[in-house]
mmCIF file with all atom_site columns, C-alpha atoms in Angstrom:
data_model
loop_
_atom_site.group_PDB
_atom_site.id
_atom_site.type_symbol
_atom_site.label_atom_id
_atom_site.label_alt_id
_atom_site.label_comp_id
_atom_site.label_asym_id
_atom_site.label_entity_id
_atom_site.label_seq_id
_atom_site.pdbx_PDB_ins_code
_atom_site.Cartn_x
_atom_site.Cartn_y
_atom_site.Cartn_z
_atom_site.occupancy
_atom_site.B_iso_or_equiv
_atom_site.pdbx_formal_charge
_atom_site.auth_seq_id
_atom_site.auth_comp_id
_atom_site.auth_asym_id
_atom_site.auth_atom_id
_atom_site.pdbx_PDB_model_num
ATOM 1   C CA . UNK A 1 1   ? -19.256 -84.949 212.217 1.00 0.00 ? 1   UNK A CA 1
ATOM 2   C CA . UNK A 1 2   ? -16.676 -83.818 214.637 1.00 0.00 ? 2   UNK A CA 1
ATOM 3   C CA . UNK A 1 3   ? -14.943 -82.455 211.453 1.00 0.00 ? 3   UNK A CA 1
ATOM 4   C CA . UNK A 1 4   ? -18.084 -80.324 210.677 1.00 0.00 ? 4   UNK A CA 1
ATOM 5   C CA . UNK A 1 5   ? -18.557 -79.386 213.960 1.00 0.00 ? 5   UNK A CA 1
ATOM 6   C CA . UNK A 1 6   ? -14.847 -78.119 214.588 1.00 0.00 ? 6   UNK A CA 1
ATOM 7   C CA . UNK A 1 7   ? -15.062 -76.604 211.066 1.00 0.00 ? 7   UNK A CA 1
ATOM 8   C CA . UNK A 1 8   ? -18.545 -74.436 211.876 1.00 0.00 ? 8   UNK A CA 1
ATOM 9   C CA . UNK A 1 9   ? -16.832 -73.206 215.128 1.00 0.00 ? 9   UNK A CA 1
ATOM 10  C CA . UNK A 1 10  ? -13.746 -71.605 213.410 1.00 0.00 ? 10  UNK A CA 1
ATOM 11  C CA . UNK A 1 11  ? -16.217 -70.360 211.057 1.00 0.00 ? 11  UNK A CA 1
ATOM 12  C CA . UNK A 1 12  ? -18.038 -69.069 213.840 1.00 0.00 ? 12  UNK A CA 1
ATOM 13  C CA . UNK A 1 13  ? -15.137 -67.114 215.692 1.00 0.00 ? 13  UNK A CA 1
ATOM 14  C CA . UNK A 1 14  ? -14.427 -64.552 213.494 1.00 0.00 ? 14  UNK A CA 1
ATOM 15  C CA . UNK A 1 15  ? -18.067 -63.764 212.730 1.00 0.00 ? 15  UNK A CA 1
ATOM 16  C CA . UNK A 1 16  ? -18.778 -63.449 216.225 1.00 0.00 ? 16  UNK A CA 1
ATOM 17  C CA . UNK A 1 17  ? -15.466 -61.185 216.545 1.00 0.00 ? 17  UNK A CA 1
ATOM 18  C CA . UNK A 1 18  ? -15.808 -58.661 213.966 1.00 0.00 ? 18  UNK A CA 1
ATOM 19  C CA . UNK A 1 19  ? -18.587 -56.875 214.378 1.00 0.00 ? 19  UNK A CA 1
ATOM 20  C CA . UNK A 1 20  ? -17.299 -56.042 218.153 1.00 0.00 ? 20  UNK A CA 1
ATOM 21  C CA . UNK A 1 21  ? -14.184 -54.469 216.413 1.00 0.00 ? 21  UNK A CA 1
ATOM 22  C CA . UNK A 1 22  ? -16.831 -51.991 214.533 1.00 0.00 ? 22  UNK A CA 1
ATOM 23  C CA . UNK A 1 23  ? -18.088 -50.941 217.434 1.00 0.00 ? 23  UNK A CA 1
ATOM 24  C CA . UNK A 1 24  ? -15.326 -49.408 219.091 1.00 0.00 ? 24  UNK A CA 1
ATOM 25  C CA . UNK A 1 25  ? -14.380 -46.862 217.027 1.00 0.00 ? 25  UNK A CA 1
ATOM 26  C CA . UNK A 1 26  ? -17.970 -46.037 217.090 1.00 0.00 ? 26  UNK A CA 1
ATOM 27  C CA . UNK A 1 27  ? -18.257 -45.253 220.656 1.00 0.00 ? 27  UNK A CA 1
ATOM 28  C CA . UNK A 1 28  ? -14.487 -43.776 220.972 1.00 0.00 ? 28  UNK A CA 1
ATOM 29  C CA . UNK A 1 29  ? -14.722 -40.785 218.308 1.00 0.00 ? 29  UNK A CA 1
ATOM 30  C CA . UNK A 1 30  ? -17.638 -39.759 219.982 1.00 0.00 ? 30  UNK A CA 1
ATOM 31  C CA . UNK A 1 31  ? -15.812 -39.670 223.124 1.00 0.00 ? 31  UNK A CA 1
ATOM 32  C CA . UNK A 1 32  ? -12.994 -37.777 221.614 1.00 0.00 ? 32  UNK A CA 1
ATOM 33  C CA . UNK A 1 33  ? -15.150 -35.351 219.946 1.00 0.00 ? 33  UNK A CA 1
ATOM 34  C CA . UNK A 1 34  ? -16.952 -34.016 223.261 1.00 0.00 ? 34  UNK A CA 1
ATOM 35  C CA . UNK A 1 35  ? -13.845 -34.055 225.312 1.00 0.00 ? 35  UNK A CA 1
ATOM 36  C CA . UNK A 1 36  ? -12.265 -31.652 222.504 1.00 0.00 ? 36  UNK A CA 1
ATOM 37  C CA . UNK A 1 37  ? -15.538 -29.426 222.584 1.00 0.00 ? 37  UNK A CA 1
ATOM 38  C CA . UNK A 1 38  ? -15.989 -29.284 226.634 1.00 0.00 ? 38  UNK A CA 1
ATOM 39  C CA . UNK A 1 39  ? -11.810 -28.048 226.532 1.00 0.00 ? 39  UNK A CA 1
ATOM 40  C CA . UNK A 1 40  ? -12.599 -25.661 223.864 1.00 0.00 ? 40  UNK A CA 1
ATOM 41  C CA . UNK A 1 41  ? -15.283 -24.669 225.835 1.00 0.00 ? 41  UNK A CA 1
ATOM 42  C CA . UNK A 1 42  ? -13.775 -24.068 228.911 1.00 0.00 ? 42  UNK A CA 1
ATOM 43  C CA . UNK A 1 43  ? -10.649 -22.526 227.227 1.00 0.00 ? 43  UNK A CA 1
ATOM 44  C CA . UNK A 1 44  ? -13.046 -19.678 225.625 1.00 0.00 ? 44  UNK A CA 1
ATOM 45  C CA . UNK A 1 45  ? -14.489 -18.603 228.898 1.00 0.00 ? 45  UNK A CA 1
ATOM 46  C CA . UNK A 1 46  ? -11.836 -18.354 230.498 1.00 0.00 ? 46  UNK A CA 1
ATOM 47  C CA . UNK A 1 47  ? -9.639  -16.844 227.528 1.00 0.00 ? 47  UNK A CA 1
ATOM 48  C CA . UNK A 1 48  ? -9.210  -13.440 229.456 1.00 0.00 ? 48  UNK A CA 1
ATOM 49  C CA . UNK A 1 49  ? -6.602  -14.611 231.892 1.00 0.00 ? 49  UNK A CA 1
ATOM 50  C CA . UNK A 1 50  ? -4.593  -15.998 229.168 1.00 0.00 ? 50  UNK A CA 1
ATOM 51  C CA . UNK A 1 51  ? -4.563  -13.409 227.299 1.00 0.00 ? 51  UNK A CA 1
ATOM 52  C CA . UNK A 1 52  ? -3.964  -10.583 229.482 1.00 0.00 ? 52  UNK A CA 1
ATOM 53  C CA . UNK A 1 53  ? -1.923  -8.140  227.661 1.00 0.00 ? 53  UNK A CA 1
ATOM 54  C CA . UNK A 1 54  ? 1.018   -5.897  229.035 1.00 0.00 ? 54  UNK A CA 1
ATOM 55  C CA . UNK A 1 55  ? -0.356  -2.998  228.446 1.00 0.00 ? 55  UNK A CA 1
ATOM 56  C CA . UNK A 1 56  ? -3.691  -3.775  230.858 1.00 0.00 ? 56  UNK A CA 1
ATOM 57  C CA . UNK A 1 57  ? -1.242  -5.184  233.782 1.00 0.00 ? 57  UNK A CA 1
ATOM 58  C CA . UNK A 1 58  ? 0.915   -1.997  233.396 1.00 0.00 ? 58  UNK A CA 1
ATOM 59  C CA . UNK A 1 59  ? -2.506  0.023   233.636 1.00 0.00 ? 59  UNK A CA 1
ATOM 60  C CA . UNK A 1 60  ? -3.421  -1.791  236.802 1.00 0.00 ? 60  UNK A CA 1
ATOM 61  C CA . UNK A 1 61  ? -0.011  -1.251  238.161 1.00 0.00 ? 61  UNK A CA 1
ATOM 62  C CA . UNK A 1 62  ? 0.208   2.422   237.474 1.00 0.00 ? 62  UNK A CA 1
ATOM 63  C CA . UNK A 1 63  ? -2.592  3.470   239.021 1.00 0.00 ? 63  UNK A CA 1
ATOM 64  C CA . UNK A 1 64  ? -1.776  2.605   242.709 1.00 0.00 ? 64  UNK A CA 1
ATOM 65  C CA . UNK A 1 65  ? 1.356   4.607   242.091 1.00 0.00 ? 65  UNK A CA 1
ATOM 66  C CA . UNK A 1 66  ? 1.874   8.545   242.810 1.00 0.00 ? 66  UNK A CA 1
ATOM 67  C CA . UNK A 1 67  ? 1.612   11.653  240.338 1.00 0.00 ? 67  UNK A CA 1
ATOM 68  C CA . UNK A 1 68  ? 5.408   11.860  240.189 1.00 0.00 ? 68  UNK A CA 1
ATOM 69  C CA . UNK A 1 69  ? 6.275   8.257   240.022 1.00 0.00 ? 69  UNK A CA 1
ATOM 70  C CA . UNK A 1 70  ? 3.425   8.457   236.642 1.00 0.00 ? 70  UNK A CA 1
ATOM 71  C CA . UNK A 1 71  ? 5.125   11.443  235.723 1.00 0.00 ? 71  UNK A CA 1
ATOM 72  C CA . UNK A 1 72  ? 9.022   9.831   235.951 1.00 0.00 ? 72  UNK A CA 1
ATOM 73  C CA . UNK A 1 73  ? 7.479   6.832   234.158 1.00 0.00 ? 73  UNK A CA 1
ATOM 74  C CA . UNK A 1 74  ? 6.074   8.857   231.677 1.00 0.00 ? 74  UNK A CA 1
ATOM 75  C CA . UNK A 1 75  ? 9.623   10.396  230.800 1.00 0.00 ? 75  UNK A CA 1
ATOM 76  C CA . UNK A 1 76  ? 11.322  7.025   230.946 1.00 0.00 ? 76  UNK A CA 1
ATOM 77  C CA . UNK A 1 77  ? 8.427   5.616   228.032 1.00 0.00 ? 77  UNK A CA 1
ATOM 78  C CA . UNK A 1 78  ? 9.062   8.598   226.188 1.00 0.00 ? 78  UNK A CA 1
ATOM 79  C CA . UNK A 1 79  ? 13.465  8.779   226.375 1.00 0.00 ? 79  UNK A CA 1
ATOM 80  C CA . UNK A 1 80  ? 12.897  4.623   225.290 1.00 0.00 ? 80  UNK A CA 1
ATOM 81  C CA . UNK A 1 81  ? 10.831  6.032   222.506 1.00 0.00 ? 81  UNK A CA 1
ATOM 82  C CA . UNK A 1 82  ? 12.787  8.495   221.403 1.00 0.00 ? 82  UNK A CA 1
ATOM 83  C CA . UNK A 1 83  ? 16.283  6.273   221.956 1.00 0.00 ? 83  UNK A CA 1
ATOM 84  C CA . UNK A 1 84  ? 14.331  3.362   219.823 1.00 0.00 ? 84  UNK A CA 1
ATOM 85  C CA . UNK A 1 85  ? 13.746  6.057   216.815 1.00 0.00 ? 85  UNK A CA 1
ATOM 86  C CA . UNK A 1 86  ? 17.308  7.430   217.201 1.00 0.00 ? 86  UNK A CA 1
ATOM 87  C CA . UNK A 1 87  ? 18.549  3.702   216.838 1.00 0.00 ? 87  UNK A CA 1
ATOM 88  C CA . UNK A 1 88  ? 16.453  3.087   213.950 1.00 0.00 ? 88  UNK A CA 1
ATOM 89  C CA . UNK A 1 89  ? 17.621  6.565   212.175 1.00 0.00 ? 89  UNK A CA 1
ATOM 90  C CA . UNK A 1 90  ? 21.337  4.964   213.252 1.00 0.00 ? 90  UNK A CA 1
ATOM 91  C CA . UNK A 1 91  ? 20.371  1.685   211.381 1.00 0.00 ? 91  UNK A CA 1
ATOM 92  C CA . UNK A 1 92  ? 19.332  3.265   208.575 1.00 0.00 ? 92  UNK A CA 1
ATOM 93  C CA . UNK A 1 93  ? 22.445  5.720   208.079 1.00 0.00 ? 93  UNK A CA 1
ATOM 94  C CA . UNK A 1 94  ? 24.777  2.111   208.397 1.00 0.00 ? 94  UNK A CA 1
ATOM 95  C CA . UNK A 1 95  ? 22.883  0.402   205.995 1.00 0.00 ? 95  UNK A CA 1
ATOM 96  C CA . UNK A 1 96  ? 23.122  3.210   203.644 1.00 0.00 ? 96  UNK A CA 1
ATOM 97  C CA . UNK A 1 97  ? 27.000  3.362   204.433 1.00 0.00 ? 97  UNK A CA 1
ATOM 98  C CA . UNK A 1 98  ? 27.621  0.081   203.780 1.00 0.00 ? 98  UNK A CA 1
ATOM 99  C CA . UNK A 1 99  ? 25.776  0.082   200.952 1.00 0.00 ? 99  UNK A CA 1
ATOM 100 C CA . UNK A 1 100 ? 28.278  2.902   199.985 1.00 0.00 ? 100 UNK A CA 1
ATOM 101 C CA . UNK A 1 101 ? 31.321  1.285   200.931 1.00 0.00 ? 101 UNK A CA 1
ATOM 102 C CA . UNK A 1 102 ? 29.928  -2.136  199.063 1.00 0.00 ? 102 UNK A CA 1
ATOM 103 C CA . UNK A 1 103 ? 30.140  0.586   195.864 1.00 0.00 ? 103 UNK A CA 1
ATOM 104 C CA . UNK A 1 104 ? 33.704  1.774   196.550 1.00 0.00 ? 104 UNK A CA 1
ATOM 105 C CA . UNK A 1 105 ? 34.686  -1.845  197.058 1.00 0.00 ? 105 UNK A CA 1
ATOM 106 C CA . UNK A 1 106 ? 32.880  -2.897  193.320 1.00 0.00 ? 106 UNK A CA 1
ATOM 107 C CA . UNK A 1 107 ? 35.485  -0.152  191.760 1.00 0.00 ? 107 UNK A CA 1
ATOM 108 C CA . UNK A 1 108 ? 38.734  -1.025  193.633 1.00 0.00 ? 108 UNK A CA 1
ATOM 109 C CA . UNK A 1 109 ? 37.479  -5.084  192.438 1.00 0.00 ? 109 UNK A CA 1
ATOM 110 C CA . UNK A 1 110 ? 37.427  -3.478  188.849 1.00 0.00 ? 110 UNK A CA 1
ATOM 111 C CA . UNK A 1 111 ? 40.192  -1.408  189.099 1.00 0.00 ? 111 UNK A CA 1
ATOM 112 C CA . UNK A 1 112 ? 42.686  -4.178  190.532 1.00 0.00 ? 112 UNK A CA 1
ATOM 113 C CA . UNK A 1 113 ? 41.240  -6.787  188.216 1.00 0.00 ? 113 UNK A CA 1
ATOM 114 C CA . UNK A 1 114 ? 42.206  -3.954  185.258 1.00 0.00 ? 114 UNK A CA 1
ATOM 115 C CA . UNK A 1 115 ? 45.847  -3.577  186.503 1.00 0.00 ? 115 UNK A CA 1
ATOM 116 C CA . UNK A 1 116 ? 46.054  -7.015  186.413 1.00 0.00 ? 116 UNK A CA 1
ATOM 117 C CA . UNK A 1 117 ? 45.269  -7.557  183.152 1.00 0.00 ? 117 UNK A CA 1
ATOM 118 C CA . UNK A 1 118 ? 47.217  -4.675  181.583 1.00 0.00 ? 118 UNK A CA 1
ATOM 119 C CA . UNK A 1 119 ? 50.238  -5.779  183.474 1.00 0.00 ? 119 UNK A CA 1
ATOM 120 C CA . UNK A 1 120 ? 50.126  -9.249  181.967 1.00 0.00 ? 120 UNK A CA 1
ATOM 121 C CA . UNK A 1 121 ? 49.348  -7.337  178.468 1.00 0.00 ? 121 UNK A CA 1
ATOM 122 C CA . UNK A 1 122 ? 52.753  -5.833  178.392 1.00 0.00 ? 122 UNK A CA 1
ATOM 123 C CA . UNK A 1 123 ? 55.871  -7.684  178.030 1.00 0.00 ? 123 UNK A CA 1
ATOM 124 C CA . UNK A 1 124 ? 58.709  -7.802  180.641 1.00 0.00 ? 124 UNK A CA 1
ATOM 125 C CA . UNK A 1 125 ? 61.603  -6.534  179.007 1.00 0.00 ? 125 UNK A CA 1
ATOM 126 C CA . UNK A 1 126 ? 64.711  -9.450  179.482 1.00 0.00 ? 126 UNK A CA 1
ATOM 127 C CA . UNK A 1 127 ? 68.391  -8.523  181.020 1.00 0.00 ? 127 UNK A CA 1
ATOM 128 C CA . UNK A 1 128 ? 69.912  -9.159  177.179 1.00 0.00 ? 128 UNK A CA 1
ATOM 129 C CA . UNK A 1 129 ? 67.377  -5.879  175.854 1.00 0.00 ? 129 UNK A CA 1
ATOM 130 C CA . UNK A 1 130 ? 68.896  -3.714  178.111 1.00 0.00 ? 130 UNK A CA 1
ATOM 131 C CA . UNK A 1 131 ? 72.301  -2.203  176.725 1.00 0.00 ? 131 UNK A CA 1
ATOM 132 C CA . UNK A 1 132 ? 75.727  -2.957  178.633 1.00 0.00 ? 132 UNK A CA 1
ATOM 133 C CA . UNK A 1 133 ? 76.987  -0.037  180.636 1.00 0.00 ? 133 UNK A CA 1
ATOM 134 C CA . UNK A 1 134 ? 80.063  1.491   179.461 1.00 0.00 ? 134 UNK A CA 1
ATOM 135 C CA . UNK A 1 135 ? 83.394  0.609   181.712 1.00 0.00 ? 135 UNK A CA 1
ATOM 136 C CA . UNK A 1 136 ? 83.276  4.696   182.466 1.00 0.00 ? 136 UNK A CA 1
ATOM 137 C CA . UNK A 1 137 ? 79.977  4.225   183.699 1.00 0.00 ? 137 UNK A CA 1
ATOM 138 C CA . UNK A 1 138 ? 80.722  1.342   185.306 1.00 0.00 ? 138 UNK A CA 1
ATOM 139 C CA . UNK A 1 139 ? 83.506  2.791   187.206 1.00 0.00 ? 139 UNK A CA 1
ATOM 140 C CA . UNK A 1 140 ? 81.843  6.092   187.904 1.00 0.00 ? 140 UNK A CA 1
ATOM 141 C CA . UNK A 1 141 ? 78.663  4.386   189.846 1.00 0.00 ? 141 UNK A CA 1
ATOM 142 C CA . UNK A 1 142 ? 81.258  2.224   191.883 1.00 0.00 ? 142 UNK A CA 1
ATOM 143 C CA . UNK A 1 143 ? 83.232  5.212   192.757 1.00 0.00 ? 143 UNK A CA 1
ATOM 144 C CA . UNK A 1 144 ? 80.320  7.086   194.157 1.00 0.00 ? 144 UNK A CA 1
ATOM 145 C CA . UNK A 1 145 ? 79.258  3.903   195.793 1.00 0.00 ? 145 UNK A CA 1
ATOM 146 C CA . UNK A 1 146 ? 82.049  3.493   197.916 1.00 0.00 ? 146 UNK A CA 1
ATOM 147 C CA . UNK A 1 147 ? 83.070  7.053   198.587 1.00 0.00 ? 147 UNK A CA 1
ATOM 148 C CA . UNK A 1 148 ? 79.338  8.472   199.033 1.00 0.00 ? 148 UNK A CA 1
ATOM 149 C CA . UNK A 1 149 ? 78.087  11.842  197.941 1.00 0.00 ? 149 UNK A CA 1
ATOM 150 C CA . UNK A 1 150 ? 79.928  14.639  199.137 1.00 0.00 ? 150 UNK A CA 1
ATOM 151 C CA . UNK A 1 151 ? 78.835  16.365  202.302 1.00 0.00 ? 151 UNK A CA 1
ATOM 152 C CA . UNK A 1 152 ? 78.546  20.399  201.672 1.00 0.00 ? 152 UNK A CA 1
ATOM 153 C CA . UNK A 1 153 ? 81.275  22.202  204.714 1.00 0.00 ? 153 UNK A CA 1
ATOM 154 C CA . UNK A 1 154 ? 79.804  25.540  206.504 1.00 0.00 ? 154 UNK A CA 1
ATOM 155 C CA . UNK A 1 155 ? 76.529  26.457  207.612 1.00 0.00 ? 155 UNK A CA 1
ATOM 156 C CA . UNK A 1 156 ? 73.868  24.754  206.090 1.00 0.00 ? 156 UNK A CA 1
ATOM 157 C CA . UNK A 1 157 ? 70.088  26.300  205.471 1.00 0.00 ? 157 UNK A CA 1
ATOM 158 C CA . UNK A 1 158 ? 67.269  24.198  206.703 1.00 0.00 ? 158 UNK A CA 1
ATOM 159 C CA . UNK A 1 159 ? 64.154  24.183  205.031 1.00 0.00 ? 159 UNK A CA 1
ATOM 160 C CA . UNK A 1 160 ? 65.581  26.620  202.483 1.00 0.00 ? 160 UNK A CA 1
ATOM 161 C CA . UNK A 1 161 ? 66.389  29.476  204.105 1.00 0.00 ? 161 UNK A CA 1
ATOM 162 C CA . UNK A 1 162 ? 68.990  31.359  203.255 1.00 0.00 ? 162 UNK A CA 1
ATOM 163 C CA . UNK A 1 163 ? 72.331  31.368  205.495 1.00 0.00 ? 163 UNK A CA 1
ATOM 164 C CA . UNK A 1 164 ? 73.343  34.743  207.083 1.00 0.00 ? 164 UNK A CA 1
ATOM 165 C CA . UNK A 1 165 ? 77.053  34.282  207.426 1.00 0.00 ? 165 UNK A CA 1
ATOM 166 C CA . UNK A 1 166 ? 77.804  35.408  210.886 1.00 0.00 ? 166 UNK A CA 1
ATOM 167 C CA . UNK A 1 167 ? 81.500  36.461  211.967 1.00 0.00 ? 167 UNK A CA 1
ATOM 168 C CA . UNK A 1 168 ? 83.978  33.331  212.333 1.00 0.00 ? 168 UNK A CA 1
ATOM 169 C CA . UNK A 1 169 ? 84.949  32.810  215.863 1.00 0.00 ? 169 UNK A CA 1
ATOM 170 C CA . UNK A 1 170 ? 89.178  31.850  216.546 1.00 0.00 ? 170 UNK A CA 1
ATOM 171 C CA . UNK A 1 171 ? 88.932  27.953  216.507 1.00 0.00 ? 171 UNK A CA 1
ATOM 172 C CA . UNK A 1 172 ? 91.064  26.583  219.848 1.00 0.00 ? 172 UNK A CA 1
#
């Protein structure tokens, strides 16, 4: 009997414990769901402060302030107006250049990558194509290597002008 008895109570437990478990999401959603519509509610009445725009503080502020501090503050709306339209014209006349200057870059790309590839088209010509120099040549090119080209004596013209010859003065 004690066997029955011990095996009826475990039986027991959880039937007595589950039904309590149902019961308490029951009673929280509920809970949830009118906390959530009392803060919505509250938050809607009171949506004006939250929402206050600039525009309905800088109302409020301008009109406790005098005919020429409106009239200044008038001007300085209107020169941030007309600077923000003169930056966006500015914007747009960059974009536009570099859009321009992306264009020029494209053709110097192409162009470059064409040199490239006609320079690698043509063949290098070797040292044994080129024909020996003859020994007067030879000589000649060392001869005006060493000695230099010769420097003209008496007046020179500058830019082309011609040279008046003016009279000789006795040398000391």
């Amino acid at each position: 009997m004690d066997l029955i008895d011990q095996a009826a109570a475990s039986d027991l437990r959880p039937l007595l414990h589950g039904p309590s478990r149902r019961i308490l999401p029951v009673l929280v959603l509920p809970l949830i769901l009118v906390g959530s519509c009392a803060a919505g509610a509250w938050l809607w009445a009171n949506l004006a402060e939250f929402v206050e725009t600039p525009e309905s503080r800088d109302v409020a502020s301008t009109m406790s302030l005098s005919l020429e501090d409106r009239a200044s503050l008038f001007e300085i709306k209107w020169a941030q107006q007309k600077t923000g339209d003169e930056i966006a014209e500015l914007n747009r006349r960059i974009g536009a250049q570099r859009d321009v200057l992306k264009g020029i870059l494209d053709q110097i790309t192409m162009l470059s990558s064409r040199i490239d590839a006609l320079q690698s088209s043509t063949p290098v010509p070797s040292a044994a194509s080129e024909p020996p120099l003859s020994p007067d040549r030879a000589v000649s090119s060392v001869a005006r290597k060493r000695f230099g080209r010769s420097k003209p004596r008496g007046p020179v013209s500058i830019g082309g002008a011609p040279v008046i010859a003016g009279p000789k003065t006795a040398e000391p």
